[in-house]
XYZ file of C-alpha atoms in Angstrom:
422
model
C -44.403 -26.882 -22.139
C -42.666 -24.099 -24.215
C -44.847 -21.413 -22.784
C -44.226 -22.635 -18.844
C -40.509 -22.715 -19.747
C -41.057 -19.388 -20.759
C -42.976 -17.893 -17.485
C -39.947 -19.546 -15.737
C -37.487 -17.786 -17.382
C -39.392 -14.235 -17.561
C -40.502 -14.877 -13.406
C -36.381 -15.346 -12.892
C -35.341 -12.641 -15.119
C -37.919 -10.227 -13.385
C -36.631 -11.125 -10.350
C -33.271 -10.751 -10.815
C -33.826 -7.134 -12.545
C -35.932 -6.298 -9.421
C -32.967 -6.650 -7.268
C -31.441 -3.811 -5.711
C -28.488 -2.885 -4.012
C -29.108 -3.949 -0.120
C -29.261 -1.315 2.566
C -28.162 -2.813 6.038
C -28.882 0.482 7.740
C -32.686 -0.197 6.418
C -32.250 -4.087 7.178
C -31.148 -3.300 10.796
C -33.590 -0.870 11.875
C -36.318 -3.196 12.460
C -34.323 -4.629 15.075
C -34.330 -2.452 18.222
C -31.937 -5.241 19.602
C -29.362 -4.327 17.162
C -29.697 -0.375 17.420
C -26.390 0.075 18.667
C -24.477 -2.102 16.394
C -26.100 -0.306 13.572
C -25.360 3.038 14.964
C -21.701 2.384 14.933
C -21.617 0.794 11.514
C -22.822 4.567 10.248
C -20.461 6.116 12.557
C -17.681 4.440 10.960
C -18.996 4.439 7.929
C -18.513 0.530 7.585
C -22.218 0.706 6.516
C -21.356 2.264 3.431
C -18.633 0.010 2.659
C -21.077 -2.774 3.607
C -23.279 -1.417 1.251
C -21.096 -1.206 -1.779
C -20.870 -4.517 -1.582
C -21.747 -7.868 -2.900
C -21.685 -11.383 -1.586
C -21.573 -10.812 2.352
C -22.164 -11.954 5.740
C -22.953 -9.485 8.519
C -21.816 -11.297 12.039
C -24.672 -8.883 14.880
C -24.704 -8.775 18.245
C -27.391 -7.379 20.958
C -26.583 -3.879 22.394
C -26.268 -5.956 25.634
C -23.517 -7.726 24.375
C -21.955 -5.029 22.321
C -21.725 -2.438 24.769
C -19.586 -4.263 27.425
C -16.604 -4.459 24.559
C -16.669 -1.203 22.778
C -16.981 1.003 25.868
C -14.106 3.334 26.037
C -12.951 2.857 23.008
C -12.106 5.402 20.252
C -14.400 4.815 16.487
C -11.085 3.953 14.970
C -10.546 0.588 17.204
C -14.612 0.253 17.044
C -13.996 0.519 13.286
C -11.544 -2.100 13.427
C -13.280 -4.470 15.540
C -16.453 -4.472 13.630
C -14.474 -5.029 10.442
C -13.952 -8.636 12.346
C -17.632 -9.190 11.902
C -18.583 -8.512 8.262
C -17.471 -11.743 6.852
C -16.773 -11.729 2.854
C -18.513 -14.688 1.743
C -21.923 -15.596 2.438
C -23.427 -17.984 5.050
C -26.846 -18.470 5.701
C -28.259 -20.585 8.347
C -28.118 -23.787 5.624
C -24.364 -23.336 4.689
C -23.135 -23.058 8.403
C -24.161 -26.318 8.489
C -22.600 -28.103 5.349
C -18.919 -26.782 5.832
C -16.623 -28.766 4.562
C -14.059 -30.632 6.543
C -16.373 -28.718 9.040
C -14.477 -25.924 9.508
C -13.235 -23.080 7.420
C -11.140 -19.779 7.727
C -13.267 -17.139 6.037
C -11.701 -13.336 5.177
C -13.265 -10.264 6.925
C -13.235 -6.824 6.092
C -10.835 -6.592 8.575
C -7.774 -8.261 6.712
C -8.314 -5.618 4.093
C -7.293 -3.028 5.974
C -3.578 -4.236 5.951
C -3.922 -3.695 10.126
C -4.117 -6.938 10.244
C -1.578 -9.005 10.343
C -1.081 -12.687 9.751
C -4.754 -14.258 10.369
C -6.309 -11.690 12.480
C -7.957 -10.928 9.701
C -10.063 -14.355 9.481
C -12.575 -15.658 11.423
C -12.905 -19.352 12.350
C -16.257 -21.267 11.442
C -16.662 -24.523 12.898
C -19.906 -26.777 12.567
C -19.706 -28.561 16.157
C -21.678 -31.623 17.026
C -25.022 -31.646 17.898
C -25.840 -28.556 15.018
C -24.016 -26.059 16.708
C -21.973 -23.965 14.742
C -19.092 -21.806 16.917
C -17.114 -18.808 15.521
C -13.801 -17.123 16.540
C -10.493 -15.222 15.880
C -8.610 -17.534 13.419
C -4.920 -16.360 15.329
C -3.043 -19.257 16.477
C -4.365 -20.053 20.294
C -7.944 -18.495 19.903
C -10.431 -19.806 21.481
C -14.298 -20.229 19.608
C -16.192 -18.234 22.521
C -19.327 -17.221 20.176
C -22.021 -19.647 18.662
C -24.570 -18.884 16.106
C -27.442 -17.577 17.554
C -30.625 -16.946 14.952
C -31.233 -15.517 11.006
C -31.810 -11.896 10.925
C -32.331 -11.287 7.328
C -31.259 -13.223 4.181
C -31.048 -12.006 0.642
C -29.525 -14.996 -1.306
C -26.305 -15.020 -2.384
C -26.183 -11.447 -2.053
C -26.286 -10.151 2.038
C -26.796 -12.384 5.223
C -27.281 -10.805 8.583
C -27.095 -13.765 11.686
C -26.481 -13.371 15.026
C -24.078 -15.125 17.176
C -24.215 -14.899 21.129
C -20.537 -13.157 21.622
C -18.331 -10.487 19.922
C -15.108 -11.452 18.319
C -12.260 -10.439 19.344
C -8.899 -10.823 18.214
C -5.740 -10.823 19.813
C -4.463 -7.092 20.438
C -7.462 -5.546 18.665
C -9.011 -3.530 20.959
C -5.806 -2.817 23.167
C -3.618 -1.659 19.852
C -2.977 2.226 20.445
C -5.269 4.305 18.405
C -3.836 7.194 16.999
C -5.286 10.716 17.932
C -5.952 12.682 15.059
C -5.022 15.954 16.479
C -1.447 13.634 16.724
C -1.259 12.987 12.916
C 1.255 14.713 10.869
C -0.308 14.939 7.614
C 2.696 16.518 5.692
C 4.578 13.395 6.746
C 2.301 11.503 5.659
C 2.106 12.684 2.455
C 5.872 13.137 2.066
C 6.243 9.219 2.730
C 3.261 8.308 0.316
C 5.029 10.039 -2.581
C 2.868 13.538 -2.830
C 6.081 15.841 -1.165
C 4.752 18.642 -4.389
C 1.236 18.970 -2.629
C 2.467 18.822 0.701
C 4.837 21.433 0.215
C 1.956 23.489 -1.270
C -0.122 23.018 1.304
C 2.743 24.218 4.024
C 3.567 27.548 1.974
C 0.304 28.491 1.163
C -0.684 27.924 4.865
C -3.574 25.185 3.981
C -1.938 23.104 6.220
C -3.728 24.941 8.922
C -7.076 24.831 7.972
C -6.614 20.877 7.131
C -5.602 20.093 10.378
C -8.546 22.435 12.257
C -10.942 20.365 10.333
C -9.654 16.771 11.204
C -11.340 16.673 14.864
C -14.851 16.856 12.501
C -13.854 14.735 9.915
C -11.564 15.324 7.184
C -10.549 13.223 4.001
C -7.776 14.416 1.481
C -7.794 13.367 -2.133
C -3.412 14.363 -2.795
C -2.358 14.291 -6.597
C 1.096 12.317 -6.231
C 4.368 14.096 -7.597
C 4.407 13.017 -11.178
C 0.543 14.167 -11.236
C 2.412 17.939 -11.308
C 4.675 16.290 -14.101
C 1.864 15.290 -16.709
C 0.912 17.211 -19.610
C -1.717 19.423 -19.920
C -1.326 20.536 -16.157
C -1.722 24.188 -16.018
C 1.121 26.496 -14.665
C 0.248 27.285 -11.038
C 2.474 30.235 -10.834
C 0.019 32.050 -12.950
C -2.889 31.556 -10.490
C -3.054 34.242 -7.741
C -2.583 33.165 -4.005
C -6.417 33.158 -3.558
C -6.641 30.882 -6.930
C -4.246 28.360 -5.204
C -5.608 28.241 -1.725
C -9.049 27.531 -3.636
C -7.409 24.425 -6.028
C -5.912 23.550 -2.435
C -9.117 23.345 -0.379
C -10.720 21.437 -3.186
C -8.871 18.679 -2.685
C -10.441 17.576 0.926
C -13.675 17.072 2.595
C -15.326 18.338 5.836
C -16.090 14.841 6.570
C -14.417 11.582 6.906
C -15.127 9.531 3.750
C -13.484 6.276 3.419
C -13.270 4.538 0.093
C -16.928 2.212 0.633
C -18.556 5.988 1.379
C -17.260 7.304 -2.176
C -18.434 4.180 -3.893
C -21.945 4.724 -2.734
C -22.384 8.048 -2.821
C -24.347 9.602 -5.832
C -24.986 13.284 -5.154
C -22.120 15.669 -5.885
C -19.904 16.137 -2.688
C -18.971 19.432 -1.065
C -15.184 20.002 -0.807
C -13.270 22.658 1.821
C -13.667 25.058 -1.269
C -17.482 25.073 -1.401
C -18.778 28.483 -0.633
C -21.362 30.690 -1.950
C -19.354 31.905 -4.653
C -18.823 28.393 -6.225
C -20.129 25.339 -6.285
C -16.566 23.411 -6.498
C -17.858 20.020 -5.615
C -17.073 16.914 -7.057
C -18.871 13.972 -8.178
C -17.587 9.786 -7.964
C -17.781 7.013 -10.288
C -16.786 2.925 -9.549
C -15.761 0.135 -11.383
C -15.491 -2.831 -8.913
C -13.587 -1.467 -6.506
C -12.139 1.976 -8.244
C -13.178 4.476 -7.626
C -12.294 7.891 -9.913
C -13.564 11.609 -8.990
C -15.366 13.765 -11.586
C -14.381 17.690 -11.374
C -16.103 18.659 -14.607
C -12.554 19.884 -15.724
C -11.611 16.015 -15.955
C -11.198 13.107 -13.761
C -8.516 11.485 -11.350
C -8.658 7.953 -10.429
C -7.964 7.317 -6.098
C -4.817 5.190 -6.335
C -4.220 4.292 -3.016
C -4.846 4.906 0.514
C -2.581 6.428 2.188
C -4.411 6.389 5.822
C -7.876 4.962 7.406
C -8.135 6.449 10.993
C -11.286 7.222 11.752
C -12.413 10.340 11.432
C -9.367 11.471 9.040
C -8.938 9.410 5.487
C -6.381 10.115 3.017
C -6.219 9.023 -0.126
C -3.207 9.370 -2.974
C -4.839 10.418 -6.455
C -3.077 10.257 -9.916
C -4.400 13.959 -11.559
C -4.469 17.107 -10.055
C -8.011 17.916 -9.200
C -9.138 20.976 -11.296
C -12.261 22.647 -10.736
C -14.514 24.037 -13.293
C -15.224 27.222 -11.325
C -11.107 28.296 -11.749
C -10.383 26.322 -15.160
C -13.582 26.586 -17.030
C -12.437 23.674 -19.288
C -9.852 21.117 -19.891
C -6.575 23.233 -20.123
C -4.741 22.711 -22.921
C -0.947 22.735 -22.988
C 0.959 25.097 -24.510
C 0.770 25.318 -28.328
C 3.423 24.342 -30.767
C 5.452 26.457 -32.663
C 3.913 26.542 -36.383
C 5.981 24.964 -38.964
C 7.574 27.192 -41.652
C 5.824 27.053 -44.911
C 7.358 27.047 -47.986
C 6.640 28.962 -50.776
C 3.685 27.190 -53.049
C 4.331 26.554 -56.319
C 2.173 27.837 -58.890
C -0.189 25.436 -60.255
C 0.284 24.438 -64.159
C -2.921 24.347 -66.036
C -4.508 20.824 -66.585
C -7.034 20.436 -69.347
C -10.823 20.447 -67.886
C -12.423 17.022 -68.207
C -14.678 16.806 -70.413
C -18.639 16.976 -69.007
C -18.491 13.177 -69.575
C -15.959 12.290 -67.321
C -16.680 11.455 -63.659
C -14.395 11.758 -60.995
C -13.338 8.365 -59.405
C -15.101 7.908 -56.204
C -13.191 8.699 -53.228
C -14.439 5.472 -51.491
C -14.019 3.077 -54.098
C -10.374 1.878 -53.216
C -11.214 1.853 -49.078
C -10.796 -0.989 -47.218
C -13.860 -2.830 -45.658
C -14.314 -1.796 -42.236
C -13.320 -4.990 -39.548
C -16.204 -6.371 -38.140
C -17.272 -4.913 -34.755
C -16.177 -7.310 -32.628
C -15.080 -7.847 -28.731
C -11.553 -9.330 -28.876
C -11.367 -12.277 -27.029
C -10.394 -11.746 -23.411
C -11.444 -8.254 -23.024
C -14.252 -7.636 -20.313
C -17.300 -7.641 -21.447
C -18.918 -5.609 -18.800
C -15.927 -2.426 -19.176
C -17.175 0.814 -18.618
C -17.847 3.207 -22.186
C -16.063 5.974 -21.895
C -19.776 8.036 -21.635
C -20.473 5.938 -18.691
C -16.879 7.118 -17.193
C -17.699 10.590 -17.503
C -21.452 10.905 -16.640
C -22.723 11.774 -13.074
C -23.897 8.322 -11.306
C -27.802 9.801 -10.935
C -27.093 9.711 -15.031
C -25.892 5.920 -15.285
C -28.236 4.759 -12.959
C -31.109 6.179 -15.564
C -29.751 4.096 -18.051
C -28.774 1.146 -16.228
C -32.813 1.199 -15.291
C -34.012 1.784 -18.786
C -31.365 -0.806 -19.884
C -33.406 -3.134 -17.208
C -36.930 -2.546 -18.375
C -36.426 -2.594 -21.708
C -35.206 -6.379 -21.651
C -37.719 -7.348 -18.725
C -40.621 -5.404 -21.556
C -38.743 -8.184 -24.278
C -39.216 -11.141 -22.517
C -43.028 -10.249 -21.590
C -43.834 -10.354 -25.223
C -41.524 -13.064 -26.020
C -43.414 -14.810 -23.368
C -46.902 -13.564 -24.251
C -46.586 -14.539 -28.353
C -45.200 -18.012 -27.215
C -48.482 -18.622 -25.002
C -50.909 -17.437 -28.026
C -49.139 -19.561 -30.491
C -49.337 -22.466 -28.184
């Protein structure tokens, strides 16, 4: 009995160490039918942010169906509109049919957005009678004009792609006006968001420019706020010559759009406007739920907020100045303190040697015990070290595996002396 209670428990924890991150772009492409919903969810790089993920329902529709809604339509309302149809919670084909009271309002991507205001954000699920289960916008006055169709692919508790027979659509989110990026005023923008210091930077050292060139492409702007010029240690820009500053400048954007669910996945070091042969100056990214903080090998700035999410131009607000190792070498340091004044040191008087007897009283006998190494109560027990804040993800994800194998390697021989002893 003890040693099939411990194949259980080895079979579950093997299992669950097995488990990897899901992949919808991999789950999708076995599905012809589905091609060009998938296609769009890379576009807007929803599949990333899909991805990064956990506990999540993916709403599909056939190409058929798809392409009669999304014709004509820029990737930013596409981006919004598909954002109604990756659900946050997870339904599988058994759940859809035990809802309680029937019906429920479940949160999309969409409502995270903040375009979406009052319940646009939520779909309605409704288990009918006779098994059929209907979906639909959850704004007042919608109408349930989709039904659930067939399972796609299921990984419990984890991802569930199903497809229902219509798109959703909410009121006003495919005819909202979609803002041109060759119309965005980025300085504006970063005026309002509270980064007027880089903006103005940007705008004398003629940056500005080159940012806006590269937004038709894709362009995504990581812009230290004001008081990120304030803190110490930031080193004095005035001593950096105009090709120095246009350099720190590029290397805080991209040449591609990048939302926040594409910097939580990504694990190679990113190329920045900066990147050239003479330099590497990329940057690398690190999460925690859902922070995200970028590495410059200099030190690290966490992305505070999002400032805008317009397909193909993100920006983002950042609480550091980005410096790159390739102009600052290290960590600046900020300017040293003036040295005290000594005073003059009195001359020793002569003490008596001790005799060859005598020892000298240990330097550790009076020190206090050391607390015991404990986790207070309340803090989280799964908080990043500060190695694993500062190491590249290809790093962490090393030891995260080791981490893995070496308790699935512990069980095994638990297991394995419990079934010879038996």
């Amino acid at each position: 009995m003890a040693a099939s209670k411990s194949l259980f428990f080895f079979l579950a924890l093997a299992a669950a160490t097995a488990a990897s991150a899901h992949n919808i772009t991999d789950i999708l492409k076995n599905f012809p039918e589905y091609s060009d919903y998938s296609n769009y969810l890379q576009q807007t790089r929803l599949a990333d942010e899909i991805n990064s993920r956990q506990t999540i329902t993916i709403l599909v529709v056939s190409n058929g169906a798809l392409s009669s809604v999304v014709a004509k339509h820029p990737l930013s309302v596409i981006k919004n509109f598909l954002s109604l149809h990756i659900v946050l919670d997870y339904y599988d084909p058994a759940k859809l049919h035990k809802i309680s009271n029937g019906t429920t309002l479940s949160t999309t991507l969409y409502q995270t957005t903040g375009h979406a205001p009052g319940n646009l954000g939520f779909v309605n699920i409704t288990d009918l009678q006779g098994g059929k289960v209907a979906f639909g916008s959850a704004a007042p006055g919608s109408k349930l004009d989709s039904s659930y169709t067939k399972s796609v692919k299921q990984i419990p508790y984890n991802i569930s792609v199903i497809e229902i027979s219509a798109p959703i659509i909410a009121p006003g989110i495919l005819t909202a006006p979609a803002p041109s990026a060759s119309d965005v005023n980025i300085t504006a923008l970063l005026e309002k968001a509270g980064c007027k210091t880089f903006a103005s930077l940007l705008v004398s050292n003629g940056v500005i420019k080159t940012y806006e060139s590269a937004v038709e492409k894709g362009l995504t702007i990581f812009a230290p706020n004001d008081e990120a010029f304030k803190a110490d240690g930031v080193p004095d820009l005035s001593k950096l010559t105009n090709a120095e500053v246009v350099s720190l400048l590029l290397y805080h954007a991209l040449a591609a759009y990048s939302p926040i669910g594409a910097l939580k996945t990504t694990k190679d070091p990113i190329d920045t406007l900066a990147t050239s042969g003479a330099g590497k100056f990329d940057i690398t990214t690190t999460t925690a739920g859902d922070a995200v903080t970028l590495h410059t090998g200099v030190g690290s700035s966490r992305i505070a907020d999002t400032v805008l999410d317009a397909t193909p131009l993100a920006i983002f607000s950042v609480d550091s100045l980005l410096l790159p190792s390739e102009l600052f070498g290290k960590s600046p340091s900020p300017a040293p303190a003036p040295e005290p004044v000594s005073s003059p040191t009195p001359t020793p008087s002569l003490a008596p040697s001790p005799s060859p007897s005598a020892k000298a009283p240990s330097p550790f006998a009076a020190s206090p015990p050391a607390p015991p190494s404990e986790t207070p109560e309340g803090s989280p027990a799964n908080a990043p070290s500060a190695e694993a804040q500062t190491s590249t993800p290809g790093s962490s994800a090393v030891h995260v595996k080791a981490s893995a194998v070496a308790v699935v390697a512990a069980v095994a021989t638990t297991m394995f002396s419990s079934l010879l002893l038996s």
